[in-house]
Coordinates of N, CA and C and ligand atoms in Angstrom, one line a residue:
M72 N 18.2 0.6 -6.0 CA 17.0 -0.3 -5.8 C 15.8 0.5 -5.4
R73 N 14.7 0.0 -5.9 CA 13.4 0.7 -5.7 C 12.8 0.3 -4.4
L74 N 12.6 1.2 -3.4 CA 12.1 0.8 -2.1 C 10.9 1.6 -1.6
F75 N 10.1 0.9 -0.8 CA 9.0 1.6 -0.1 C 8.7 1.0 1.2
L76 N 8.1 1.8 2.1 CA 7.7 1.3 3.4 C 6.2 1.1 3.4
A77 N 5.7 -0.1 3.9 CA 4.3 -0.4 3.8 C 3.9 -1.2 5.0
L78 N 2.5 -1.3 5.2 CA 1.9 -2.3 6.1 C 1.4 -3.4 5.2
E79 N 1.7 -4.6 5.7 CA 1.2 -5.8 5.0 C 0.0 -6.4 5.8
P80 N -1.1 -6.8 5.1 CA -2.3 -7.2 5.8 C -2.1 -8.6 6.5
P81 N -2.7 -8.8 7.6 CA -2.7 -10.1 8.2 C -3.4 -11.1 7.2
D82 N -3.2 -12.4 7.3 CA -3.6 -13.4 6.3 C -5.1 -13.3 6.1
D83 N -5.9 -13.2 7.2 CA -7.4 -13.3 7.0 C -7.9 -12.0 6.2
L84 N -7.3 -10.9 6.5 CA -7.6 -9.7 5.8 C -7.1 -9.8 4.3
R85 N -6.0 -10.3 4.1 CA -5.4 -10.5 2.8 C -6.4 -11.3 1.9
E86 N -7.0 -12.4 2.5 CA -8.0 -13.2 1.8 C -9.2 -12.4 1.4
R87 N -9.7 -11.5 2.3 CA -10.9 -10.7 2.0 C -10.5 -9.7 0.9
L88 N -9.4 -9.1 1.0 CA -9.0 -8.1 0.0 C -8.9 -8.8 -1.4
A89 N -8.4 -10.0 -1.4 CA -8.2 -10.8 -2.6 C -9.6 -11.0 -3.2
T90 N -10.6 -11.3 -2.4 CA -11.9 -11.5 -2.9 C -12.5 -10.2 -3.6
L91 N -12.2 -9.1 -2.9 CA -12.6 -7.8 -3.5 C -11.9 -7.5 -4.8
A92 N -10.6 -8.0 -4.9 CA -9.8 -7.8 -6.1 C -10.4 -8.6 -7.2
D93 N -10.9 -9.8 -6.9 CA -11.6 -10.6 -8.0 C -12.8 -9.9 -8.5
L94 N -13.6 -9.4 -7.5 CA -14.9 -8.7 -7.9 C -14.5 -7.5 -8.8
A95 N -13.5 -6.7 -8.4 CA -13.1 -5.5 -9.1 C -12.6 -5.9 -10.5
Q96 N -11.9 -6.9 -10.6 CA -11.4 -7.3 -12.0 C -12.6 -7.7 -12.9
A97 N -13.6 -8.4 -12.3 CA -14.7 -8.9 -13.0 C -15.5 -7.6 -13.6
R98 N -15.5 -6.6 -12.8 CA -16.3 -5.4 -13.2 C -15.5 -4.5 -14.1
C99 N -14.2 -4.4 -13.8 CA -13.4 -3.3 -14.4 C -12.3 -3.7 -15.3
G100 N -12.0 -5.0 -15.4 CA -10.9 -5.5 -16.2 C -9.6 -5.1 -15.6
G101 N -8.6 -5.1 -16.4 CA -7.3 -4.6 -15.9 C -6.5 -5.7 -15.2
R102 N -5.4 -5.3 -14.5 CA -4.5 -6.2 -14.0 C -4.7 -6.3 -12.4
R103 N -5.1 -7.5 -12.0 CA -5.3 -7.7 -10.6 C -4.0 -7.8 -9.8
M104 N -3.9 -7.1 -8.7 CA -2.7 -7.3 -7.8 C -2.6 -8.7 -7.3
P105 N -1.4 -9.4 -7.4 CA -1.3 -10.7 -6.8 C -1.6 -10.6 -5.3
D106 N -2.2 -11.7 -4.8 CA -2.5 -11.7 -3.3 C -1.3 -11.3 -2.5
A107 N -0.1 -11.9 -2.8 CA 1.1 -11.6 -2.0 C 1.5 -10.2 -2.0
S108 N 1.0 -9.4 -3.0 CA 1.5 -8.0 -3.1 C 0.6 -7.0 -2.5
L109 N -0.5 -7.4 -1.9 CA -1.5 -6.5 -1.4 C -0.9 -5.8 -0.2
H110 N -1.0 -4.4 -0.1 CA -0.3 -3.7 0.9 C -0.9 -2.3 1.0
L111 N -0.5 -1.6 2.0 CA -0.7 -0.1 2.2 C 0.6 0.6 2.2
T112 N 0.9 1.4 1.2 CA 2.1 2.2 1.2 C 2.1 3.4 2.1
L113 N 3.1 3.4 3.0 CA 3.2 4.6 3.9 C 4.2 5.6 3.4
A114 N 5.3 5.1 2.7 CA 6.3 6.0 2.2 C 7.0 5.4 1.0
F115 N 6.9 6.0 -0.1 CA 7.6 5.5 -1.3 C 9.0 6.3 -1.4
L116 N 10.0 5.5 -1.4 CA 11.4 6.1 -1.4 C 12.0 6.3 -2.8
G117 N 11.5 5.5 -3.7 CA 12.1 5.5 -5.0 C 13.4 4.8 -5.0
E118 N 14.3 5.2 -5.9 CA 15.6 4.6 -6.1 C 16.5 5.0 -4.9
V119 N 17.1 4.0 -4.3 CA 18.0 4.2 -3.1 C 19.3 3.5 -3.4
D120 N 20.4 4.1 -3.2 CA 21.7 3.5 -3.5 C 21.9 2.3 -2.5
E121 N 22.5 1.3 -3.0 CA 22.7 0.1 -2.2 C 23.5 0.4 -1.0
G122 N 24.4 1.3 -1.1 CA 25.2 1.7 0.1 C 24.4 2.3 1.2
R123 N 23.2 2.8 1.0 CA 22.4 3.3 2.0 C 21.5 2.3 2.7
L124 N 21.5 1.1 2.2 CA 20.6 0.1 2.6 C 20.8 -0.4 4.1
S125 N 22.0 -0.6 4.5 CA 22.2 -1.1 5.9 C 21.7 -0.1 6.9
A126 N 22.0 1.2 6.7 CA 21.5 2.2 7.6 C 20.0 2.2 7.7
L127 N 19.4 2.1 6.5 CA 17.9 2.1 6.4 C 17.3 0.9 7.1
V128 N 17.9 -0.3 6.9 CA 17.4 -1.5 7.5 C 17.5 -1.4 9.0
E129 N 18.6 -0.8 9.5 CA 18.8 -0.6 10.9 C 17.7 0.3 11.5
W130 N 17.5 1.4 10.8 CA 16.5 2.4 11.2 C 15.1 1.8 11.2
V131 N 14.7 1.0 10.2 CA 13.4 0.4 10.2 C 13.3 -0.6 11.4
G132 N 14.4 -1.3 11.7 CA 14.3 -2.2 12.8 C 14.1 -1.5 14.2
C133 N 14.5 -0.2 14.2 CA 14.4 0.5 15.5 C 13.0 1.2 15.6
Q134 N 12.2 1.2 14.6 CA 10.9 1.7 14.6 C 10.0 0.8 15.4
A135 N 9.1 1.4 16.2 CA 8.2 0.5 17.0 C 6.8 1.2 17.0
P136 N 6.1 1.0 15.9 CA 4.8 1.7 15.8 C 3.8 1.2 16.9
T137 N 3.0 2.1 17.4 CA 2.1 1.6 18.5 C 1.0 0.8 17.9
G138 N 0.7 1.0 16.6 CA -0.4 0.2 16.0 C -1.7 0.8 16.1
G139 N -2.7 0.2 15.4 CA -4.0 0.8 15.4 C -5.0 -0.1 14.6
I140 N -6.2 0.4 14.4 CA -7.1 -0.3 13.6 C -7.6 0.6 12.5
W141 N -7.3 0.3 11.3 CA -7.7 1.2 10.1 C -9.0 0.6 9.6
R142 N -10.0 1.5 9.5 CA -11.3 1.1 9.0 C -11.4 1.3 7.5
L143 N -11.6 0.2 6.8 CA -11.7 0.3 5.3 C -13.2 0.3 5.0
D144 N -13.7 1.3 4.3 CA -15.1 1.4 4.1 C -15.5 2.1 2.8
R145 N -14.6 2.1 1.8 CA -14.9 2.7 0.5 C -14.1 2.1 -0.6
W146 N -14.7 2.1 -1.8 CA -14.0 1.9 -3.0 C -13.5 3.2 -3.5
G147 N -12.4 3.2 -4.2 CA -11.9 4.5 -4.8 C -11.1 4.1 -6.1
S148 N -10.7 5.2 -6.8 CA -9.9 5.0 -8.0 C -9.0 6.2 -8.2
F149 N -7.8 5.9 -8.8 CA -7.0 7.0 -9.4 C -7.1 6.8 -10.9
R150 N -7.7 7.8 -11.5 CA -8.1 7.6 -12.9 C -6.9 7.5 -13.9
R151 N -5.9 8.3 -13.6 CA -4.8 8.4 -14.6 C -4.1 7.1 -14.8
P152 N -3.5 6.5 -13.7 CA -3.0 5.2 -14.0 C -4.0 4.1 -14.1
G153 N -5.3 4.4 -13.7 CA -6.3 3.4 -13.8 C -6.3 2.4 -12.6
N154 N -6.0 2.9 -11.4 CA -6.0 2.1 -10.3 C -7.3 2.0 -9.6
V155 N -7.7 0.9 -9.2 CA -8.9 0.7 -8.3 C -8.5 0.2 -7.0
W156 N -9.0 0.9 -5.9 CA -8.5 0.6 -4.6 C -9.6 0.6 -3.5
V157 N -9.3 0.1 -2.3 CA -10.2 0.3 -1.2 C -9.4 1.1 -0.1
G158 N -10.2 1.9 0.6 CA -9.6 2.7 1.6 C -10.7 3.2 2.6
G159 N -10.4 4.3 3.3 CA -11.3 4.8 4.3 C -12.0 6.1 3.9
R160 N -13.2 6.3 4.4 CA -14.0 7.5 4.0 C -13.4 8.7 4.8
T161 N -12.9 8.4 6.0 CA -12.4 9.5 6.8 C -10.9 9.4 7.0
H162 N -10.3 10.5 7.4 CA -8.9 10.5 7.8 C -8.7 9.6 9.0
D163 N -7.6 8.8 9.0 CA -7.3 8.0 10.2 C -6.1 8.7 10.9
P164 N -6.3 9.3 12.0 CA -5.3 10.0 12.7 C -4.0 9.2 13.0
A165 N -4.2 7.9 13.4 CA -3.1 7.1 13.7 C -2.2 6.8 12.5
L166 N -2.8 6.6 11.3 CA -2.1 6.4 10.1 C -1.4 7.6 9.7
D167 N -2.1 8.8 9.8 CA -1.5 10.0 9.4 C -0.3 10.3 10.3
A168 N -0.4 10.0 11.6 CA 0.8 10.3 12.5 C 1.9 9.3 12.2
L169 N 1.6 8.1 11.9 CA 2.6 7.1 11.5 C 3.4 7.6 10.2
Q170 N 2.6 8.0 9.2 CA 3.2 8.4 8.0 C 4.1 9.7 8.2
A171 N 3.6 10.6 8.9 CA 4.3 11.9 9.2 C 5.6 11.6 9.9
G172 N 5.5 10.7 10.9 CA 6.7 10.4 11.8 C 7.7 9.7 10.9
L173 N 7.3 8.8 10.1 CA 8.2 8.1 9.2 C 9.0 9.1 8.3
W174 N 8.2 10.0 7.8 CA 8.9 11.0 6.9 C 9.9 11.9 7.6
N175 N 9.6 12.2 8.9 CA 10.5 12.9 9.7 C 11.9 12.2 9.7
G176 N 11.7 10.9 10.0 CA 12.9 10.0 10.1 C 13.6 9.9 8.7
L177 N 12.9 9.7 7.7 CA 13.4 9.5 6.3 C 14.1 10.8 5.9
E178 N 13.5 11.9 6.2 CA 14.2 13.2 5.8 C 15.5 13.4 6.6
A179 N 15.5 13.0 7.8 CA 16.8 13.1 8.6 C 17.8 12.2 8.0
L180 N 17.4 11.1 7.4 CA 18.3 10.2 6.7 C 18.7 10.6 5.3
G181 N 17.9 11.6 4.9 CA 18.2 12.1 3.5 C 17.7 11.2 2.4
L182 N 16.6 10.5 2.7 CA 16.0 9.5 1.8 C 14.6 10.0 1.3
G183 N 14.4 9.8 0.0 CA 13.0 10.0 -0.5 C 12.6 11.5 -0.5
V184 N 11.4 11.7 -1.0 CA 10.8 13.0 -1.0 C 9.4 12.9 -0.4
R185 N 9.2 13.7 0.6 CA 7.9 13.6 1.3 C 6.8 14.1 0.4
P186 N 5.7 13.3 0.2 CA 4.6 13.7 -0.7 C 3.8 14.9 -0.1
T187 N 3.1 15.6 -1.0 CA 2.3 16.7 -0.5 C 1.0 16.2 0.2
R188 N 0.5 15.0 -0.3 CA -0.7 14.5 0.4 C -0.6 13.0 0.6
F189 N -1.4 12.5 1.5 CA -1.3 11.1 1.8 C -2.8 10.5 1.8
V190 N -3.0 9.7 0.8 CA -4.4 9.0 0.7 C -4.2 7.5 1.0
P191 N -4.3 7.1 2.2 CA -4.1 5.7 2.5 C -5.0 4.8 1.6
H192 N -4.5 3.8 0.9 CA -5.3 3.0 0.1 C -4.6 1.7 -0.2
V193 N -5.4 0.7 -0.5 CA -4.9 -0.6 -0.9 C -5.3 -0.9 -2.4
T194 N -4.3 -0.8 -3.2 CA -4.6 -1.0 -4.7 C -4.9 -2.5 -4.9
L195 N -6.0 -2.7 -5.6 CA -6.5 -4.0 -6.0 C -6.3 -4.3 -7.5
L196 N -6.3 -3.2 -8.3 CA -6.3 -3.4 -9.7 C -5.5 -2.3 -10.3
R197 N -4.7 -2.6 -11.3 CA -4.0 -1.6 -12.1 C -4.5 -1.6 -13.5
R198 N -4.4 -0.5 -14.2 CA -4.8 -0.3 -15.6 C -6.2 -0.9 -15.8
A199 N -7.1 -0.4 -15.0 CA -8.5 -0.8 -15.2 C -9.0 -0.3 -16.6
E200 N -9.8 -1.1 -17.2 CA -10.4 -0.8 -18.5 C -11.7 0.0 -18.3
R201 N -12.4 -0.2 -17.2 CA -13.6 0.5 -16.9 C -13.6 0.9 -15.5
M202 N -14.0 2.1 -15.2 CA -14.0 2.6 -13.8 C -15.4 2.5 -13.2
A203 N -15.7 1.3 -12.7 CA -17.1 1.0 -12.3 C -17.1 1.0 -10.7
I204 N -16.8 2.1 -10.2 CA -16.7 2.2 -8.7 C -18.1 2.2 -8.1
G205 N -19.1 2.9 -8.7 CA -20.4 2.9 -8.2 C -21.0 1.5 -8.1
P206 N -21.0 0.8 -9.2 CA -21.5 -0.6 -9.2 C -20.7 -1.5 -8.1
L207 N -19.5 -1.3 -7.9 CA -18.7 -2.0 -6.9 C -19.2 -1.7 -5.5
E208 N -19.5 -0.4 -5.3 CA -20.0 0.0 -4.0 C -21.4 -0.6 -3.7
A209 N -22.2 -0.7 -4.8 CA -23.5 -1.3 -4.6 C -23.4 -2.8 -4.4
Q210 N -22.5 -3.5 -5.2 CA -22.4 -4.9 -5.1 C -21.7 -5.4 -3.9
A211 N -20.7 -4.7 -3.5 CA -19.8 -5.2 -2.4 C -19.3 -4.1 -1.6
P212 N -20.2 -3.5 -0.7 CA -19.8 -2.5 0.2 C -18.6 -2.9 1.0
V213 N -17.6 -2.1 1.2 CA -16.4 -2.5 1.9 C -16.7 -2.2 3.4
A214 N -16.4 -3.2 4.3 CA -16.5 -3.0 5.7 C -15.5 -3.9 6.4
L215 N -14.3 -3.5 6.4 CA -13.2 -4.3 7.0 C -12.4 -3.5 8.0
D216 N -11.9 -4.2 9.0 CA -10.9 -3.5 10.0 C -9.6 -4.1 9.8
W217 N -8.6 -3.3 9.7 CA -7.2 -3.7 9.5 C -6.5 -3.4 10.8
R218 N -6.2 -4.5 11.6 CA -5.4 -4.3 12.8 C -3.9 -4.3 12.4
W219 N -3.3 -3.2 12.5 CA -1.9 -3.1 12.0 C -0.9 -2.8 13.2
Q220 N 0.3 -3.1 13.0 CA 1.3 -2.7 13.9 C 2.7 -2.7 13.3
R221 N 3.1 -3.8 12.6 CA 4.5 -3.9 12.1 C 4.7 -3.3 10.7
L222 N 5.7 -2.5 10.6 CA 6.1 -2.0 9.2 C 7.0 -2.9 8.5
T223 N 6.9 -2.8 7.2 CA 7.8 -3.6 6.3 C 8.5 -2.7 5.3
L224 N 9.8 -2.9 5.2 CA 10.6 -2.3 4.1 C 10.6 -3.2 2.9
L225 N 10.1 -2.8 1.8 CA 9.9 -3.6 0.6 C 10.8 -3.1 -0.5
R226 N 11.3 -4.1 -1.3 CA 12.0 -3.8 -2.5 C 11.0 -4.1 -3.7
S227 N 10.9 -3.3 -4.6 CA 10.0 -3.5 -5.8 C 10.9 -3.9 -7.0
Y228 N 10.6 -5.0 -7.6 CA 11.2 -5.5 -8.8 C 10.2 -5.4 -10.0
T229 N 10.7 -4.8 -11.1 CA 9.8 -4.7 -12.2 C 9.8 -6.0 -13.0
E230 N 8.7 -6.7 -13.1 CA 8.6 -7.9 -14.0 C 7.7 -7.5 -15.2
Q231 N 7.7 -8.5 -16.1 CA 6.9 -8.2 -17.3 C 5.4 -7.9 -17.1
D232 N 4.9 -8.7 -16.1 CA 3.4 -8.5 -15.8 C 3.2 -7.7 -14.6
G233 N 4.1 -6.8 -14.3 CA 3.9 -5.9 -13.1 C 5.0 -6.1 -12.1
A234 N 4.9 -5.3 -11.0 CA 5.9 -5.3 -10.0 C 5.8 -6.5 -9.1
R235 N 6.9 -7.0 -8.6 CA 6.9 -7.9 -7.5 C 7.7 -7.3 -6.3
Y236 N 7.3 -7.7 -5.1 CA 7.9 -7.1 -3.9 C 8.7 -8.1 -3.1
K237 N 9.7 -7.7 -2.4 CA 10.4 -8.6 -1.5 C 10.7 -7.8 -0.2
A238 N 10.3 -8.4 0.9 CA 10.5 -7.8 2.2 C 12.0 -7.8 2.6
L239 N 12.6 -6.6 3.0 CA 14.0 -6.5 3.3 C 14.2 -6.3 4.8
A240 N 13.2 -5.8 5.5 CA 13.3 -5.5 6.9 C 11.9 -5.3 7.5
H241 N 11.8 -5.5 8.8 CA 10.6 -5.2 9.6 C 10.9 -4.3 10.8
S242 N 9.9 -3.6 11.2 CA 10.0 -2.8 12.5 C 9.8 -3.8 13.6
A243 N 9.9 -3.3 14.8 CA 9.5 -4.1 16.0 C 8.1 -4.5 15.9
Ligands
ATP390 P1 3.9 -0.8 -11.3 O1 4.5 0.5 -11.1 O2 4.7 -1.8 -12.1 O3 2.5 -0.8 -11.8 P2 3.7 -0.9 -8.4 O4 3.1 0.5 -8.5 O5 3.0 -1.9 -7.6 O6 3.8 -1.5 -9.9 P3 6.0 0.5 -7.6 O7 5.8 1.5 -8.7 O8 7.4 0.0 -7.4 O9 5.2 -0.8 -7.9 O10 5.4 1.0 -6.3 C1 5.5 0.4 -5.0 C2 4.5 1.1 -4.1 O11 4.8 2.5 -4.0 C3 3.1 1.0 -4.6 O12 2.2 1.0 -3.5 C4 2.9 2.3 -5.4 O13 1.6 2.8 -5.4 C5 3.8 3.3 -4.5 N1 4.3 4.3 -5.4 C6 5.0 4.2 -6.5 N2 5.4 5.4 -7.0 C7 5.0 6.3 -6.1 C8 5.1 7.7 -6.0 N3 5.8 8.4 -7.0 N4 4.6 8.3 -5.0 C9 3.9 7.6 -4.0 N5 3.8 6.3 -4.0 C10 4.3 5.6 -5.1
MG391 MG1 4.0 2.1 -9.7

């Protein structure tokens, strides 16, 4: 099963992100992320054997992130898959520490492969037809605070119109 660890936005922030996703789709075309799927990936594990799941779920339940406030203040894109996202202009030390700490634990469990870099972002659009990041910055400057604390272990299912996620476990 395909798994990843993420932060899920509180409802009011989810609504604001959804509004930005609508604007992005109007400008750039492509496939808008469903509201329920909006998230910040901290660790992508990829395929994990079902036999490893109970230990992973237990480990996630033992995590107790101190939490923080992530400032979202920029539009961005990954050109190759055509993703349009929002994120921060500067590194967020608390998120960096959370991500690094999680990978220490995942490596000890022998799960996943730690990436060489971490660019925290919330994908709003996939397979954009036009990369109009400049116009989006001008039309809708991003200025959002994400109060985060709890982690979610998510399973990703491939559907015809894109992935769908299901929460399997939460941290404290
Ligand atoms: P799709 O791949 O169908 O477009 P998706 O990217 O939302 O949909 P997944 O590929 O299962 O679904 O990815 C789940 C999460 O993990 C997403 O946030 C995605 O950006 C991230 N992710 C996927 N592959 C990797 C990878 N190789 N390295 C880092 N993060 C990844
Ligand atoms: Mg993907």
